[in-house]
Amino acid sequence: HYEKEGVDYNFRTDEDFLNKAHNREILEFRKYDTEYKGEKAVWYYGTEFDQLVSDKINVAVVDFDGVKAFKSYKDLDVTAVFIHVEDEVRKARCIKRGDYDEVEFTRRLKDDREKYVDPVNWDSIDFCMDGNWEPGYVLNEFIEKLKERGVNV
């Protein structure tokens, strides 16, 4: 498995995750009904309040609903960035890290296309970036954009 506990994600059992959501310990979350490596699955992703660090820049990868949840939380100063990556680049990156699955990849593309057509979703985005470059370059561009906006990086 390419993802590491406590580095890439904090893995939870479905029961633990849903309990945290029910107890409002999670700022934003989403559920994906998927099929990965031939098996149907339900994946939950979210940001727990205790993962946020008040004296640091917090970075989260979320969908449009996640952006809206972050921006509605008054204790956070949120800058929402949409990083556009072409489908073929996304596919190549999945293959490179060893987690490419055609069915799951197709589901993600379909889900993204459905969400990206609604102009209301774009109201919550502060700026967009081209993510088709090497990740290190994109990160440096991201940091420069934050500095331009007055964020102390």
mmCIF file of C-alpha atoms in Angstrom:
data_model
loop_
_atom_site.group_PDB
_atom_site.id
_atom_site.type_symbol
_atom_site.label_atom_id
_atom_site.label_comp_id
_atom_site.label_asym_id
_atom_site.label_seq_id
_atom_site.Cartn_x
_atom_site.Cartn_y
_atom_site.Cartn_z
ATOM 1 C CA HIS A 1 0.000 0.000 0.000
ATOM 2 C CA TYR A 2 1.511 3.317 -1.006
ATOM 3 C CA GLU A 3 -0.135 5.527 1.664
ATOM 4 C CA LYS A 4 1.410 5.746 5.133
ATOM 5 C CA GLU A 5 -0.539 6.055 8.377
ATOM 6 C CA GLY A 6 -0.028 9.478 9.934
ATOM 7 C CA VAL A 7 1.805 10.800 6.866
ATOM 8 C CA ASP A 8 -0.574 10.675 3.914
ATOM 9 C CA TYR A 9 -3.719 9.943 5.906
ATOM 10 C CA ASN A 10 -4.958 9.032 9.340
ATOM 11 C CA PHE A 11 -6.810 5.821 8.675
ATOM 12 C CA ARG A 12 -9.962 5.050 10.663
ATOM 13 C CA THR A 13 -12.375 2.169 10.693
ATOM 14 C CA ASP A 14 -15.716 3.040 9.099
ATOM 15 C CA GLU A 15 -17.351 2.801 12.522
ATOM 16 C CA ASP A 16 -14.805 5.158 14.147
ATOM 17 C CA PHE A 17 -15.065 7.635 11.272
ATOM 18 C CA LEU A 18 -18.872 7.694 11.307
ATOM 19 C CA ASN A 19 -18.902 8.097 15.098
ATOM 20 C CA LYS A 20 -16.556 11.082 14.801
ATOM 21 C CA ALA A 21 -18.779 12.595 12.103
ATOM 22 C CA HIS A 22 -21.899 12.023 14.221
ATOM 23 C CA ASN A 23 -20.173 13.650 17.235
ATOM 24 C CA ARG A 24 -19.178 16.656 15.087
ATOM 25 C CA GLU A 25 -15.456 15.972 15.504
ATOM 26 C CA ILE A 26 -14.964 16.314 11.752
ATOM 27 C CA LEU A 27 -15.024 19.668 9.953
ATOM 28 C CA GLU A 28 -15.774 18.236 6.517
ATOM 29 C CA PHE A 29 -16.161 14.782 5.065
ATOM 30 C CA ARG A 30 -17.283 12.934 2.007
ATOM 31 C CA LYS A 31 -18.186 9.410 1.032
ATOM 32 C CA TYR A 32 -17.298 7.628 -2.181
ATOM 33 C CA ASP A 33 -19.017 4.463 -3.387
ATOM 34 C CA THR A 34 -16.358 2.861 -5.508
ATOM 35 C CA GLU A 35 -14.907 -0.290 -6.903
ATOM 36 C CA TYR A 36 -11.178 -0.832 -6.473
ATOM 37 C CA LYS A 37 -9.269 -3.848 -7.775
ATOM 38 C CA GLY A 38 -12.554 -5.571 -8.581
ATOM 39 C CA GLU A 39 -14.138 -5.118 -5.139
ATOM 40 C CA LYS A 40 -16.954 -2.731 -4.269
ATOM 41 C CA ALA A 41 -15.993 -0.420 -1.443
ATOM 42 C CA VAL A 42 -17.076 2.670 0.464
ATOM 43 C CA TRP A 43 -14.344 5.207 1.170
ATOM 44 C CA TYR A 44 -14.688 8.049 3.665
ATOM 45 C CA TYR A 45 -12.412 11.071 3.661
ATOM 46 C CA GLY A 46 -12.528 13.993 6.054
ATOM 47 C CA THR A 47 -10.689 16.522 8.187
ATOM 48 C CA GLU A 48 -10.895 16.136 11.935
ATOM 49 C CA PHE A 49 -10.866 19.314 14.006
ATOM 50 C CA ASP A 50 -7.968 18.019 16.111
ATOM 51 C CA GLN A 51 -5.825 17.699 12.952
ATOM 52 C CA LEU A 52 -5.870 21.486 12.463
ATOM 53 C CA VAL A 53 -2.930 23.398 13.927
ATOM 54 C CA SER A 54 -3.696 27.005 14.867
ATOM 55 C CA ASP A 55 -0.176 28.471 14.503
ATOM 56 C CA LYS A 56 0.674 26.770 11.197
ATOM 57 C CA ILE A 57 -0.535 26.768 7.611
ATOM 58 C CA ASN A 58 -2.910 23.840 7.180
ATOM 59 C CA VAL A 59 -3.170 22.289 3.733
ATOM 60 C CA ALA A 60 -6.033 19.960 2.832
ATOM 61 C CA VAL A 61 -7.110 18.341 -0.403
ATOM 62 C CA VAL A 62 -10.893 18.609 -0.515
ATOM 63 C CA ASP A 63 -13.728 18.847 -2.998
ATOM 64 C CA PHE A 64 -15.941 21.926 -3.450
ATOM 65 C CA ASP A 65 -18.168 20.957 -0.505
ATOM 66 C CA GLY A 66 -15.050 20.648 1.631
ATOM 67 C CA VAL A 67 -13.944 24.151 0.621
ATOM 68 C CA LYS A 68 -17.331 25.530 1.632
ATOM 69 C CA ALA A 69 -17.128 23.742 5.004
ATOM 70 C CA PHE A 70 -13.643 25.127 5.666
ATOM 71 C CA LYS A 71 -14.724 28.640 4.718
ATOM 72 C CA SER A 72 -17.799 28.456 6.951
ATOM 73 C CA TYR A 73 -15.655 27.627 10.004
ATOM 74 C CA LYS A 74 -14.994 31.038 11.558
ATOM 75 C CA ASP A 75 -11.756 30.068 13.358
ATOM 76 C CA LEU A 76 -9.882 29.516 10.094
ATOM 77 C CA ASP A 77 -8.438 31.942 7.566
ATOM 78 C CA VAL A 78 -8.920 29.946 4.364
ATOM 79 C CA THR A 79 -7.408 30.465 0.941
ATOM 80 C CA ALA A 80 -8.949 28.005 -1.505
ATOM 81 C CA VAL A 81 -6.837 26.981 -4.473
ATOM 82 C CA PHE A 82 -8.027 24.889 -7.376
ATOM 83 C CA ILE A 83 -5.142 23.009 -8.965
ATOM 84 C CA HIS A 84 -6.103 21.842 -12.439
ATOM 85 C CA VAL A 85 -4.381 18.698 -13.696
ATOM 86 C CA GLU A 86 -5.142 17.176 -17.097
ATOM 87 C CA ASP A 87 -6.680 13.688 -17.044
ATOM 88 C CA GLU A 88 -3.681 12.046 -18.712
ATOM 89 C CA VAL A 89 -1.275 13.598 -16.198
ATOM 90 C CA ARG A 90 -3.464 12.398 -13.318
ATOM 91 C CA LYS A 91 -3.522 8.908 -14.831
ATOM 92 C CA ALA A 92 0.274 8.856 -15.271
ATOM 93 C CA ARG A 93 0.747 9.931 -11.646
ATOM 94 C CA CYS A 94 -1.584 7.166 -10.424
ATOM 95 C CA ILE A 95 0.305 4.597 -12.468
ATOM 96 C CA LYS A 96 3.667 5.893 -11.184
ATOM 97 C CA ARG A 97 2.671 5.622 -7.522
ATOM 98 C CA GLY A 98 1.199 2.160 -8.114
ATOM 99 C CA ASP A 99 -2.469 2.697 -7.304
ATOM 100 C CA TYR A 100 -4.020 3.006 -10.758
ATOM 101 C CA ASP A 101 -7.322 1.165 -11.185
ATOM 102 C CA GLU A 102 -9.302 1.845 -14.382
ATOM 103 C CA VAL A 103 -12.745 1.574 -12.741
ATOM 104 C CA GLU A 104 -11.835 3.863 -9.822
ATOM 105 C CA PHE A 105 -10.052 6.341 -12.083
ATOM 106 C CA THR A 106 -13.086 6.535 -14.395
ATOM 107 C CA ARG A 107 -15.365 7.079 -11.369
ATOM 108 C CA ARG A 108 -13.174 9.956 -10.186
ATOM 109 C CA LEU A 109 -13.195 11.623 -13.587
ATOM 110 C CA LYS A 110 -16.988 11.335 -13.868
ATOM 111 C CA ASP A 111 -17.461 12.699 -10.326
ATOM 112 C CA ASP A 112 -15.116 15.606 -11.020
ATOM 113 C CA ARG A 113 -16.819 16.508 -14.297
ATOM 114 C CA GLU A 114 -20.238 16.588 -12.616
ATOM 115 C CA LYS A 115 -19.012 18.914 -9.857
ATOM 116 C CA TYR A 116 -16.922 21.224 -12.017
ATOM 117 C CA VAL A 117 -19.785 22.271 -14.314
ATOM 118 C CA ASP A 118 -21.751 23.988 -11.520
ATOM 119 C CA PRO A 119 -20.638 27.653 -11.461
ATOM 120 C CA VAL A 120 -21.793 28.004 -7.829
ATOM 121 C CA ASN A 121 -18.935 25.723 -6.814
ATOM 122 C CA TRP A 122 -16.378 28.104 -8.290
ATOM 123 C CA ASP A 123 -17.516 31.024 -6.087
ATOM 124 C CA SER A 124 -15.574 29.558 -3.164
ATOM 125 C CA ILE A 125 -12.243 29.322 -5.035
ATOM 126 C CA ASP A 126 -9.754 32.168 -4.498
ATOM 127 C CA PHE A 127 -7.381 31.295 -7.335
ATOM 128 C CA CYS A 128 -6.546 28.535 -9.806
ATOM 129 C CA MET A 129 -3.224 26.973 -10.700
ATOM 130 C CA ASP A 130 -1.844 24.737 -13.426
ATOM 131 C CA GLY A 131 -0.886 21.451 -11.752
ATOM 132 C CA ASN A 132 0.415 19.732 -14.867
ATOM 133 C CA TRP A 133 4.037 20.518 -14.013
ATOM 134 C CA GLU A 134 6.273 18.474 -11.737
ATOM 135 C CA PRO A 135 4.894 18.505 -8.164
ATOM 136 C CA GLY A 136 7.924 20.383 -6.734
ATOM 137 C CA TYR A 137 7.436 23.191 -9.231
ATOM 138 C CA VAL A 138 3.698 23.354 -8.468
ATOM 139 C CA LEU A 139 4.452 23.534 -4.730
ATOM 140 C CA ASN A 140 6.871 26.444 -5.245
ATOM 141 C CA GLU A 141 4.279 28.263 -7.373
ATOM 142 C CA PHE A 142 1.664 27.619 -4.668
ATOM 143 C CA ILE A 143 3.942 29.132 -2.002
ATOM 144 C CA GLU A 144 4.583 32.192 -4.191
ATOM 145 C CA LYS A 145 0.824 32.665 -4.731
ATOM 146 C CA LEU A 146 0.246 32.519 -0.965
ATOM 147 C CA LYS A 147 2.967 35.117 -0.389
ATOM 148 C CA GLU A 148 1.333 37.374 -3.005
ATOM 149 C CA ARG A 149 -1.873 37.145 -0.975
ATOM 150 C CA GLY A 150 -0.059 38.214 2.192
ATOM 151 C CA VAL A 151 0.127 34.780 3.803
ATOM 152 C CA ASN A 152 3.199 34.476 6.026
ATOM 153 C CA VAL A 153 4.879 31.366 4.595
#
